[in-house]
Amino acid sequence: MKTRRFCPMCGRPVCKSMQKKNPFRCYNCEKDFNSRVVLRIKDLPKVKKRQRIAYRNECQHGDYPHGFKRPYPKNKNFIGNNNIHQDKYNIANLIPLNGSYHLKHGVRQYDVDKANRYVSLIEGSRSSKHPRNGDIIRLTTRHGDYYHEAHLEGLDDCGFEVCEQPYVPFIYPSGDKNGIRCNTSGGGWLHIPPKALKYVGKEEKEFCDWGWNGACGGGAVHFKAEVSVWEYIQPNALYGKFSTKEWRRIRLDKHSEENWKKDGYLYSGSGLAFRNQEELDEFMKLYKGTIFQGVWDNSFIVWCYYEIQVGVSQEEWNRLPYPETKKHTKIHPDDKRHILYSYFFNKNIY
Ligand SMILES: [Zn+2]
């Protein structure tokens, strides 16, 4: 029922209250008001000003900025549902996520309430059709770099702003369909065109915001909420199907004739060195490598199998049906996972 009166604190439309003395109630501020203090249509400029100030304060304090158009809540069911919703965090289960914060400041109910508000804000705003701020992106760049938990910061004029390797994002409520805004540190930023993301599921992700002690050293409270996960593979891949998601990448430099004679190595890089072309060819065959020209004249990119070394006892070694190499290891490739198992005899294992 419309009252055509507005809250003198937050400027939101008020509802009718059960109290006779204070017949108007603002459910956002959880206060009842009498007819002298509530604002009216003629006070509209004042109402707008209160709304602007309230919105700014709520965002800064991590409160949920409810709408200003209709009285909050729309109906009683809304409150009912809200109360039935089980809070994810309490002091006991928030502490393990905030070890050093708890030592320094102590986790308080304020932090628990804030974490729970954020969880419902984030999880209530996720969608499987539209990417939202704070979602996870499985990102493969055209250079073959794979990032399992790239971070969607937000949408700007150039598309989705994405961080390859983010720190835990600082967030605050946005009051729009995204639920939150992020302020993230981290490395490697790029833009992804809207509509290029493919929905692949949901996953829990960690976020943080300042705790009860405000912005201070070690004063951020961490919590987790479920977000949508999207996949993006940058077009025009430089190395075809190869990426660090499933393949080992080696950067090799080919040395000049002069250096080769001096050091004895023709190729080196990524912790490997090869004395001559034959050694490299042998490696490529064993690890099923594919070689690409690098950016520079004498640089190369090799995509090949990972290696896992396994020590085994004499008895096991004898039983292994795999071929033996010159380096006295027995090798067995896992072609599905691109891993070369390299077994060696370890006399300390019985
Ligand atoms: Zn109010």
Coordinates of N, CA, C and O in Angstrom, one line a residue, residues 37-214:
V37 N 7.7 13.7 11.0 CA 9.0 13.6 10.5 C 9.2 13.0 9.1 O 10.2 13.3 8.4
V38 N 8.2 12.2 8.7 CA 8.3 11.7 7.3 C 8.3 12.7 6.3 O 7.6 13.8 6.5
L39 N 9.0 12.5 5.2 CA 9.0 13.5 4.1 C 7.8 13.2 3.1 O 7.3 12.1 3.0
R40 N 7.4 14.3 2.4 CA 6.3 14.2 1.5 C 6.7 14.5 0.1 O 7.9 14.9 -0.2
I41 N 5.7 14.4 -0.9 CA 6.0 14.6 -2.3 C 6.6 16.0 -2.5 O 7.5 16.3 -3.2
K42 N 6.1 17.0 -1.7 CA 6.6 18.4 -1.8 C 8.0 18.5 -1.4 O 8.7 19.5 -1.7
D43 N 8.5 17.6 -0.6 CA 9.9 17.6 -0.2 C 10.9 16.9 -1.1 O 12.0 16.5 -0.7
L44 N 10.4 16.6 -2.3 CA 11.2 15.7 -3.2 C 12.7 16.0 -3.4 O 13.5 15.1 -3.4
P45 N 13.1 17.3 -3.5 CA 14.5 17.6 -3.6 C 15.3 17.1 -2.4 O 16.3 16.5 -2.5
K46 N 14.6 17.2 -1.2 CA 15.2 16.8 0.0 C 15.3 15.2 0.0 O 16.3 14.6 0.4
V47 N 14.2 14.6 -0.5 CA 14.2 13.1 -0.5 C 15.3 12.6 -1.4 O 16.1 11.7 -1.1
K48 N 15.5 13.2 -2.6 CA 16.6 12.8 -3.5 C 17.9 12.9 -2.9 O 18.8 12.1 -3.1
K49 N 18.1 14.0 -2.2 CA 19.4 14.2 -1.5 C 19.7 13.1 -0.5 O 20.8 12.6 -0.4
R50 N 18.7 12.9 0.4 CA 18.8 11.8 1.4 C 19.2 10.5 0.7 O 20.0 9.7 1.2
Q51 N 18.5 10.2 -0.4 CA 18.7 8.9 -1.1 C 20.2 8.8 -1.6 O 20.8 7.8 -1.5
R52 N 20.7 10.0 -2.2 CA 22.1 9.9 -2.7 C 23.1 9.7 -1.6 O 24.0 8.8 -1.7
I53 N 22.8 10.4 -0.4 CA 23.8 10.2 0.7 C 23.7 8.8 1.2 O 24.7 8.1 1.5
A54 N 22.4 8.3 1.4 CA 22.2 6.9 1.9 C 22.9 5.9 1.0 O 23.6 5.0 1.5
Y55 N 22.7 6.0 -0.3 CA 23.3 5.1 -1.3 C 24.8 5.0 -1.1 O 25.4 4.0 -1.0
R56 N 25.4 6.2 -1.0 CA 26.9 6.3 -0.9 C 27.4 5.6 0.4 O 28.3 4.8 0.5
N57 N 26.7 6.0 1.5 CA 27.1 5.4 2.8 C 26.9 3.9 2.8 O 27.7 3.2 3.4
E58 N 25.8 3.4 2.3 CA 25.5 1.9 2.3 C 26.6 1.2 1.5 O 27.1 0.2 1.9
C59 N 27.0 1.8 0.3 CA 28.0 1.1 -0.5 C 29.4 1.1 0.3 O 30.1 0.1 0.3
Q60 N 29.7 2.2 1.0 CA 30.9 2.3 1.7 C 30.9 1.3 2.9 O 32.0 0.8 3.3
H61 N 29.8 1.1 3.5 CA 29.7 0.2 4.7 C 29.4 -1.2 4.4 O 29.3 -2.0 5.3
G62 N 29.3 -1.5 3.1 CA 29.1 -2.9 2.8 C 27.7 -3.4 3.0 O 27.4 -4.5 3.1
D63 N 26.7 -2.4 3.2 CA 25.3 -2.8 3.3 C 24.7 -3.0 2.0 O 25.2 -2.5 1.0
Y64 N 23.6 -3.7 1.9 CA 22.9 -3.9 0.7 C 22.1 -2.7 0.4 O 21.2 -2.3 1.1
P65 N 22.4 -2.0 -0.8 CA 21.5 -0.8 -1.1 C 20.2 -1.3 -1.8 O 20.2 -1.6 -3.0
H66 N 19.2 -1.3 -1.0 CA 17.9 -1.7 -1.6 C 17.4 -0.6 -2.5 O 17.9 0.5 -2.4
G67 N 16.4 -0.9 -3.4 CA 15.9 0.0 -4.3 C 15.3 1.2 -3.6 O 14.9 1.2 -2.5
F68 N 15.2 2.3 -4.4 CA 14.6 3.6 -3.8 C 13.2 3.9 -4.4 O 12.6 4.8 -3.9
K69 N 12.8 3.1 -5.4 CA 11.5 3.4 -6.1 C 10.3 2.9 -5.3 O 9.4 3.7 -5.1
R70 N 10.4 1.6 -4.9 CA 9.2 1.1 -4.1 C 9.6 0.8 -2.7 O 10.8 0.7 -2.4
P71 N 8.7 0.8 -1.8 CA 9.0 0.5 -0.4 C 9.7 -0.8 -0.3 O 9.3 -1.8 -1.0
Y72 N 10.7 -0.9 0.5 CA 11.4 -2.2 0.8 C 10.8 -2.7 2.1 O 10.8 -2.0 3.1
P73 N 10.4 -4.0 2.2 CA 10.4 -5.0 1.2 C 9.1 -4.8 0.4 O 8.1 -4.2 0.8
K74 N 9.0 -5.5 -0.8 CA 7.8 -5.4 -1.6 C 6.7 -6.1 -0.9 O 5.5 -5.6 -1.0
N75 N 6.9 -7.2 -0.3 CA 5.8 -7.9 0.4 C 6.4 -8.7 1.6 O 7.6 -8.8 1.7
K76 N 5.5 -9.2 2.4 CA 5.9 -9.9 3.6 C 6.7 -11.2 3.3 O 7.6 -11.6 4.1
N77 N 6.3 -11.8 2.2 CA 7.0 -13.1 1.8 C 8.5 -12.9 1.7 O 9.3 -13.7 2.0
F78 N 8.9 -11.7 1.2 CA 10.3 -11.4 1.0 C 11.0 -11.5 2.3 O 12.1 -12.1 2.3
I79 N 10.5 -10.9 3.3 CA 11.1 -11.0 4.6 C 11.2 -12.4 5.1 O 12.2 -12.9 5.5
G80 N 10.0 -13.1 4.9 CA 10.0 -14.5 5.3 C 11.1 -15.3 4.7 O 11.8 -16.0 5.4
N81 N 11.2 -15.2 3.4 CA 12.2 -16.0 2.7 C 13.6 -15.7 3.2 O 14.5 -16.5 3.3
N82 N 13.8 -14.4 3.4 CA 15.1 -13.9 3.8 C 15.5 -14.5 5.1 O 16.7 -14.9 5.3
N83 N 14.5 -14.7 6.0 CA 14.9 -15.2 7.3 C 15.1 -16.7 7.3 O 15.9 -17.3 8.0
I84 N 14.4 -17.4 6.4 CA 14.5 -18.9 6.3 C 15.9 -19.2 5.7 O 16.5 -20.2 6.1
H85 N 16.4 -18.3 4.8 CA 17.7 -18.6 4.2 C 18.8 -18.8 5.3 O 19.0 -17.9 6.2
Q86 N 19.4 -19.9 5.3 CA 20.4 -20.3 6.3 C 21.7 -19.5 6.0 O 22.2 -19.5 4.9
D87 N 22.2 -18.8 7.1 CA 23.5 -18.1 6.9 C 24.6 -19.1 6.7 O 24.7 -20.1 7.4
K88 N 25.5 -18.7 5.8 CA 26.6 -19.6 5.6 C 27.7 -19.6 6.7 O 28.3 -20.6 7.1
Y89 N 27.9 -18.4 7.2 CA 29.0 -18.2 8.1 C 28.5 -17.9 9.6 O 27.5 -17.3 9.8
N90 N 29.3 -18.4 10.5 CA 29.2 -18.0 11.9 C 30.6 -17.7 12.4 O 31.6 -18.0 11.6
I91 N 30.8 -17.3 13.6 CA 32.2 -17.0 14.0 C 33.1 -18.2 13.9 O 34.2 -18.1 13.4
A92 N 32.6 -19.3 14.3 CA 33.5 -20.5 14.3 C 34.0 -20.9 12.9 O 35.1 -21.3 12.7
N93 N 33.1 -20.8 11.9 CA 33.6 -21.2 10.6 C 34.1 -20.1 9.7 O 34.6 -20.3 8.6
L94 N 34.1 -18.9 10.2 CA 34.8 -17.8 9.5 C 36.2 -17.6 9.9 O 37.1 -17.2 9.2
I95 N 36.5 -18.1 11.2 CA 37.9 -18.0 11.7 C 38.9 -18.7 10.8 O 40.0 -18.2 10.5
P96 N 38.7 -20.0 10.4 CA 39.7 -20.7 9.6 C 40.1 -20.0 8.3 O 41.2 -20.2 7.9
L97 N 39.2 -19.2 7.8 CA 39.5 -18.5 6.6 C 40.3 -17.2 6.8 O 40.7 -16.5 5.9
N98 N 40.4 -16.8 8.1 CA 40.9 -15.5 8.5 C 41.9 -15.6 9.6 O 41.9 -14.9 10.6
G99 N 42.9 -16.6 9.5 CA 43.8 -16.8 10.5 C 44.5 -15.6 11.1 O 44.4 -15.3 12.2
S100 N 45.2 -14.9 10.2 CA 46.1 -13.7 10.7 C 45.2 -12.6 11.1 O 45.5 -11.8 12.0
Y101 N 44.0 -12.4 10.4 CA 43.1 -11.3 10.8 C 42.6 -11.6 12.2 O 42.4 -10.7 13.0
H102 N 42.3 -12.9 12.5 CA 41.7 -13.2 13.8 C 42.7 -13.0 14.9 O 42.4 -12.5 16.0
L103 N 44.0 -13.2 14.6 CA 45.0 -13.0 15.6 C 45.2 -11.5 15.9 O 45.4 -11.1 17.0
K104 N 45.1 -10.7 14.8 CA 45.4 -9.3 15.0 C 44.1 -8.5 15.5 O 44.2 -7.6 16.3
H105 N 43.0 -8.8 14.9 CA 41.8 -8.0 15.2 C 40.7 -8.8 15.9 O 39.9 -8.2 16.6
G106 N 40.7 -10.1 15.6 CA 39.6 -10.9 16.2 C 38.3 -10.8 15.3 O 37.8 -9.8 15.1
V107 N 37.9 -12.0 14.9 CA 36.7 -12.1 14.1 C 35.5 -11.7 15.0 O 35.3 -12.3 16.1
R108 N 34.6 -10.8 14.6 CA 33.5 -10.4 15.4 C 32.2 -10.7 14.6 O 32.2 -10.9 13.4
Q109 N 31.1 -10.5 15.3 CA 29.8 -10.8 14.7 C 29.6 -9.8 13.5 O 29.0 -10.2 12.5
Y110 N 30.1 -8.6 13.6 CA 30.0 -7.7 12.5 C 30.6 -8.3 11.2 O 30.0 -8.1 10.1
D111 N 31.7 -9.0 11.3 CA 32.4 -9.6 10.2 C 31.5 -10.7 9.6 O 31.4 -10.9 8.4
V112 N 31.0 -11.5 10.5 CA 30.1 -12.6 10.1 C 28.9 -12.1 9.4 O 28.6 -12.6 8.3
D113 N 28.3 -11.1 9.9 CA 27.1 -10.5 9.2 C 27.5 -10.0 7.8 O 26.7 -10.2 6.9
K114 N 28.6 -9.3 7.8 CA 29.0 -8.8 6.5 C 29.3 -9.9 5.5 O 28.8 -9.8 4.3
A115 N 30.0 -10.9 5.9 CA 30.3 -12.1 5.0 C 29.0 -12.7 4.5 O 28.8 -13.0 3.3
N116 N 28.0 -12.9 5.4 CA 26.8 -13.5 5.0 C 26.0 -12.6 4.1 O 25.4 -13.1 3.1
R117 N 26.0 -11.3 4.3 CA 25.3 -10.4 3.4 C 26.0 -10.5 2.0 O 25.3 -10.5 1.0
Y118 N 27.3 -10.5 2.0 CA 28.0 -10.6 0.7 C 27.7 -11.9 0.0 O 27.5 -12.0 -1.2
V119 N 27.6 -13.0 0.8 CA 27.3 -14.3 0.1 C 26.0 -14.3 -0.5 O 25.8 -14.7 -1.7
S120 N 25.0 -13.7 0.1 CA 23.6 -13.7 -0.5 C 23.6 -12.7 -1.6 O 22.9 -12.9 -2.6
L121 N 24.4 -11.6 -1.5 CA 24.4 -10.6 -2.6 C 25.1 -11.2 -3.8 O 24.6 -11.0 -5.0
I122 N 26.2 -12.0 -3.7 CA 26.9 -12.5 -4.8 C 26.1 -13.7 -5.4 O 25.8 -13.7 -6.6
E123 N 25.7 -14.6 -4.5 CA 25.0 -15.8 -5.1 C 23.7 -15.5 -5.6 O 23.2 -16.1 -6.6
G124 N 23.0 -14.4 -5.1 CA 21.7 -14.0 -5.6 C 21.8 -13.3 -6.9 O 20.8 -13.1 -7.6
S125 N 23.0 -12.9 -7.3 CA 23.1 -12.1 -8.5 C 23.7 -12.9 -9.7 O 23.8 -12.4 -10.8
R126 N 24.1 -14.2 -9.4 CA 24.8 -14.9 -10.5 C 23.8 -15.4 -11.5 O 22.6 -15.6 -11.3
S127 N 24.3 -15.7 -12.7 CA 23.5 -16.1 -13.9 C 24.3 -17.0 -14.7 O 25.5 -16.9 -14.8
S128 N 23.6 -18.0 -15.4 CA 24.3 -18.9 -16.3 C 24.2 -18.3 -17.7 O 24.8 -18.9 -18.7
K129 N 23.6 -17.2 -17.9 CA 23.5 -16.5 -19.2 C 24.3 -15.3 -19.3 O 24.9 -15.0 -20.4
H130 N 24.4 -14.5 -18.2 CA 25.1 -13.3 -18.2 C 26.3 -13.3 -17.2 O 26.0 -13.5 -16.1
P131 N 27.5 -13.0 -17.7 CA 28.6 -13.0 -16.8 C 28.4 -11.8 -15.9 O 27.9 -10.7 -16.3
R132 N 28.8 -11.9 -14.6 CA 28.7 -10.9 -13.6 C 30.1 -10.6 -13.0 O 31.0 -11.5 -12.9
N133 N 30.2 -9.4 -12.4 CA 31.5 -9.0 -11.8 C 31.9 -10.1 -10.7 O 31.0 -10.5 -9.9
G134 N 33.1 -10.5 -10.8 CA 33.6 -11.4 -9.8 C 33.6 -12.9 -10.2 O 34.1 -13.8 -9.5
D135 N 33.0 -13.1 -11.4 CA 32.9 -14.5 -11.9 C 34.3 -15.0 -12.2 O 35.3 -14.3 -12.4
I136 N 34.4 -16.4 -12.4 CA 35.7 -17.0 -12.7 C 35.8 -17.3 -14.2 O 34.7 -17.6 -14.8
I137 N 36.9 -17.1 -14.8 CA 37.1 -17.4 -16.2 C 38.3 -18.4 -16.4 O 39.3 -18.2 -15.9
R138 N 38.0 -19.5 -17.1 CA 39.0 -20.4 -17.6 C 39.6 -19.8 -18.9 O 38.9 -19.9 -19.9
L139 N 40.7 -19.2 -18.8 CA 41.2 -18.4 -19.9 C 42.4 -19.1 -20.6 O 43.4 -19.5 -19.9
T140 N 42.3 -19.2 -21.9 CA 43.5 -19.6 -22.7 C 43.8 -18.5 -23.6 O 43.0 -18.1 -24.4
T141 N 45.1 -18.0 -23.5 CA 45.5 -16.9 -24.4 C 46.0 -17.4 -25.7 O 46.2 -18.6 -25.9
R142 N 46.1 -16.6 -26.7 CA 46.6 -17.0 -28.0 C 48.1 -17.5 -28.0 O 48.5 -18.2 -28.8
H143 N 48.8 -17.1 -26.9 CA 50.1 -17.6 -26.7 C 50.2 -18.9 -26.0 O 51.3 -19.4 -25.8
G144 N 49.1 -19.5 -25.7 CA 49.0 -20.8 -25.1 C 49.1 -20.8 -23.6 O 49.2 -21.9 -23.0
D145 N 49.0 -19.7 -23.0 CA 48.9 -19.6 -21.5 C 47.5 -19.9 -21.0 O 46.6 -19.3 -21.5
Y146 N 47.5 -20.9 -20.1 CA 46.2 -21.2 -19.5 C 46.1 -20.8 -18.1 O 47.0 -21.0 -17.3
Y147 N 45.0 -20.1 -17.7 CA 44.7 -19.6 -16.4 C 43.4 -20.2 -15.9 O 42.4 -19.9 -16.5
H148 N 43.5 -21.0 -14.8 CA 42.4 -21.7 -14.4 C 41.4 -20.8 -13.6 O 40.2 -21.1 -13.6
E149 N 41.9 -19.8 -13.0 CA 41.0 -18.9 -12.2 C 41.2 -17.5 -12.5 O 41.5 -16.7 -11.6
A150 N 41.1 -17.1 -13.8 CA 41.2 -15.7 -14.2 C 39.9 -15.0 -13.6 O 38.9 -15.7 -13.3
H151 N 40.0 -13.7 -13.4 CA 38.9 -13.0 -12.7 C 38.3 -12.0 -13.5 O 38.9 -11.2 -14.2
L152 N 36.9 -12.0 -13.5 CA 36.2 -10.9 -14.2 C 36.0 -9.7 -13.3 O 35.2 -9.8 -12.4
E153 N 36.6 -8.6 -13.6 CA 36.6 -7.4 -12.8 C 35.3 -6.7 -13.1 O 34.6 -6.2 -12.1
G154 N 35.0 -6.5 -14.3 CA 33.8 -5.7 -14.7 C 33.7 -5.4 -16.2 O 34.6 -5.8 -16.9
L155 N 32.6 -4.8 -16.6 CA 32.4 -4.5 -18.0 C 32.7 -3.0 -18.2 O 32.3 -2.1 -17.4
D156 N 33.6 -2.7 -19.2 CA 33.7 -1.3 -19.5 C 33.6 -1.1 -21.0 O 33.1 -2.0 -21.7
D157 N 34.0 0.0 -21.6 CA 33.7 0.3 -23.0 C 34.4 -0.7 -23.9 O 33.9 -0.9 -25.1
C158 N 35.5 -1.3 -23.5 CA 36.2 -2.2 -24.4 C 35.8 -3.7 -24.2 O 36.3 -4.6 -24.9
G159 N 34.9 -4.0 -23.3 CA 34.5 -5.4 -23.0 C 34.7 -5.7 -21.6 O 34.8 -4.9 -20.7
F160 N 34.8 -7.1 -21.3 CA 35.0 -7.5 -19.9 C 36.5 -7.3 -19.6 O 37.3 -7.8 -20.3
E161 N 36.7 -6.7 -18.5 CA 38.1 -6.5 -18.0 C 38.4 -7.7 -17.2 O 37.8 -8.0 -16.2
V162 N 39.5 -8.4 -17.6 CA 39.8 -9.7 -17.0 C 41.3 -9.7 -16.5 O 42.2 -9.2 -17.2
C163 N 41.5 -10.2 -15.3 CA 42.8 -10.4 -14.7 C 43.3 -11.8 -14.7 O 42.5 -12.7 -14.2
E164 N 44.4 -12.1 -15.3 CA 44.9 -13.5 -15.5 C 45.2 -14.1 -14.1 O 44.8 -15.3 -13.8
Q165 N 46.0 -13.4 -13.3 CA 46.4 -14.0 -12.0 C 46.1 -13.0 -10.9 O 46.9 -12.2 -10.4
P166 N 44.8 -13.0 -10.4 CA 44.4 -12.0 -9.4 C 44.7 -12.4 -8.0 O 44.9 -13.6 -7.7
Y167 N 44.9 -11.4 -7.1 CA 44.9 -11.6 -5.7 C 43.4 -11.7 -5.3 O 42.6 -11.5 -6.1
V168 N 43.2 -12.0 -4.0 CA 41.8 -12.1 -3.6 C 41.1 -10.7 -3.8 O 41.6 -9.7 -3.3
P169 N 40.0 -10.6 -4.6 CA 39.5 -9.3 -4.9 C 38.8 -8.7 -3.7 O 38.1 -9.3 -3.0
F170 N 39.0 -7.4 -3.6 CA 38.3 -6.5 -2.6 C 36.9 -6.2 -3.3 O 36.9 -5.9 -4.5
I171 N 35.8 -6.3 -2.5 CA 34.6 -6.0 -3.2 C 33.7 -5.1 -2.3 O 34.0 -4.9 -1.2
Y172 N 32.7 -4.5 -3.0 CA 31.7 -3.7 -2.3 C 30.4 -3.8 -3.1 O 30.4 -4.1 -4.3
P173 N 29.3 -3.6 -2.4 CA 28.0 -3.8 -3.1 C 27.8 -2.8 -4.2 O 28.2 -1.6 -4.1
S174 N 27.1 -3.2 -5.3 CA 27.0 -2.4 -6.4 C 25.6 -1.8 -6.6 O 25.4 -0.8 -7.2
G175 N 24.6 -2.5 -6.0 CA 23.2 -2.0 -6.1 C 22.7 -2.2 -7.5 O 21.6 -1.8 -7.8
D176 N 23.4 -2.9 -8.4 CA 22.8 -3.3 -9.7 C 22.8 -4.8 -9.9 O 23.0 -5.5 -8.9
K177 N 22.6 -5.2 -11.1 CA 22.4 -6.7 -11.3 C 23.7 -7.5 -11.0 O 23.6 -8.7 -10.9
N178 N 24.8 -6.8 -11.0 CA 26.1 -7.5 -10.6 C 26.2 -7.9 -9.2 O 27.0 -8.7 -8.8
G179 N 25.4 -7.2 -8.3 CA 25.5 -7.5 -6.9 C 26.7 -6.8 -6.2 O 26.6 -6.2 -5.2
I180 N 27.9 -7.0 -6.9 CA 29.1 -6.4 -6.3 C 30.0 -5.7 -7.4 O 29.8 -5.9 -8.6
R181 N 30.8 -4.8 -6.9 CA 31.9 -4.3 -7.7 C 33.2 -4.8 -7.1 O 33.3 -5.0 -5.9
C182 N 34.2 -4.9 -7.9 CA 35.5 -5.4 -7.5 C 36.6 -4.4 -7.6 O 36.5 -3.5 -8.5
N183 N 37.6 -4.5 -6.8 CA 38.8 -3.7 -6.8 C 40.0 -4.6 -6.6 O 40.4 -4.9 -5.5
T184 N 40.5 -5.2 -7.7 CA 41.4 -6.3 -7.7 C 42.8 -5.9 -8.1 O 43.0 -5.2 -9.0
S185 N 43.8 -6.5 -7.3 CA 45.2 -6.4 -7.7 C 45.6 -7.7 -8.4 O 45.0 -8.7 -8.1
G186 N 46.6 -7.6 -9.2 CA 47.1 -8.8 -9.8 C 47.7 -8.5 -11.2 O 47.7 -7.3 -11.6
G187 N 48.2 -9.5 -11.8 CA 48.9 -9.3 -13.0 C 48.3 -9.8 -14.3 O 47.5 -10.7 -14.2
G188 N 48.6 -9.2 -15.4 CA 48.2 -9.6 -16.7 C 46.7 -9.3 -16.8 O 45.8 -10.0 -16.4
W189 N 46.4 -8.1 -17.4 CA 45.0 -7.7 -17.7 C 44.7 -7.7 -19.1 O 45.6 -7.4 -20.0
L190 N 43.5 -8.1 -19.5 CA 43.1 -8.0 -20.9 C 41.6 -7.8 -21.0 O 40.9 -7.9 -20.0
H191 N 41.2 -7.5 -22.2 CA 39.7 -7.3 -22.4 C 39.2 -8.5 -23.2 O 39.8 -8.9 -24.2
I192 N 38.0 -8.9 -22.9 CA 37.3 -10.0 -23.6 C 36.0 -9.5 -24.1 O 35.3 -8.8 -23.4
P193 N 35.8 -9.7 -25.4 CA 34.6 -9.1 -26.0 C 33.3 -9.7 -25.3 O 33.3 -10.9 -25.0
P194 N 32.3 -8.9 -25.1 CA 31.1 -9.4 -24.5 C 30.5 -10.5 -25.4 O 30.7 -10.5 -26.6
K195 N 29.8 -11.5 -24.9 CA 29.2 -12.6 -25.6 C 30.2 -13.6 -26.1 O 29.8 -14.5 -26.8
A196 N 31.5 -13.5 -25.8 CA 32.4 -14.5 -26.2 C 32.6 -15.6 -25.1 O 33.4 -16.5 -25.3
L197 N 32.0 -15.4 -24.0 CA 32.2 -16.3 -22.9 C 31.2 -17.5 -22.9 O 30.0 -17.2 -23.2
K198 N 31.7 -18.7 -22.6 CA 30.8 -19.8 -22.6 C 30.7 -20.3 -21.1 O 31.7 -20.5 -20.4
Y199 N 29.4 -20.5 -20.7 CA 29.1 -20.9 -19.4 C 29.6 -22.4 -19.2 O 29.2 -23.2 -20.0
V200 N 30.4 -22.6 -18.1 CA 30.8 -24.0 -17.9 C 30.4 -24.5 -16.5 O 30.6 -25.7 -16.2
G201 N 29.9 -23.7 -15.6 CA 29.4 -24.2 -14.3 C 29.6 -23.2 -13.2 O 29.6 -22.0 -13.4
K202 N 29.6 -23.8 -12.0 CA 29.7 -22.9 -10.8 C 30.9 -23.4 -9.9 O 31.3 -24.5 -9.9
E203 N 31.4 -22.4 -9.1 CA 32.5 -22.8 -8.3 C 32.6 -21.8 -7.1 O 32.3 -20.6 -7.3
E204 N 33.1 -22.2 -6.0 CA 33.3 -21.3 -4.9 C 34.6 -20.4 -5.1 O 35.6 -20.9 -5.6
K205 N 34.5 -19.2 -4.7 CA 35.6 -18.3 -4.9 C 35.7 -17.4 -3.7 O 34.8 -17.0 -3.1
E206 N 37.0 -17.0 -3.4 CA 37.2 -16.2 -2.2 C 37.2 -14.7 -2.6 O 37.7 -14.3 -3.6
F207 N 36.6 -13.9 -1.7 CA 36.5 -12.5 -1.8 C 36.9 -11.9 -0.4 O 37.0 -12.6 0.6
C208 N 37.1 -10.5 -0.4 CA 37.4 -9.9 0.9 C 36.9 -8.5 0.9 O 36.6 -7.9 -0.1
D209 N 36.7 -8.0 2.1 CA 36.4 -6.5 2.3 C 36.9 -6.2 3.7 O 37.1 -7.1 4.6
W210 N 37.0 -4.9 4.0 CA 37.5 -4.5 5.4 C 36.5 -5.0 6.4 O 35.3 -5.0 6.3
G211 N 37.1 -5.4 7.5 CA 36.3 -5.9 8.7 C 35.9 -4.8 9.6 O 35.9 -3.6 9.2
W212 N 35.6 -5.2 10.9 CA 35.0 -4.2 11.8 C 35.9 -3.1 12.1 O 35.5 -2.0 12.5
N213 N 37.2 -3.3 12.0 CA 38.2 -2.2 12.3 C 38.5 -1.3 11.2 O 39.4 -0.4 11.3
G214 N 37.8 -1.5 10.1 CA 38.0 -0.6 9.0 C 39.2 -0.8 8.2 O 39.9 -1.9 8.4

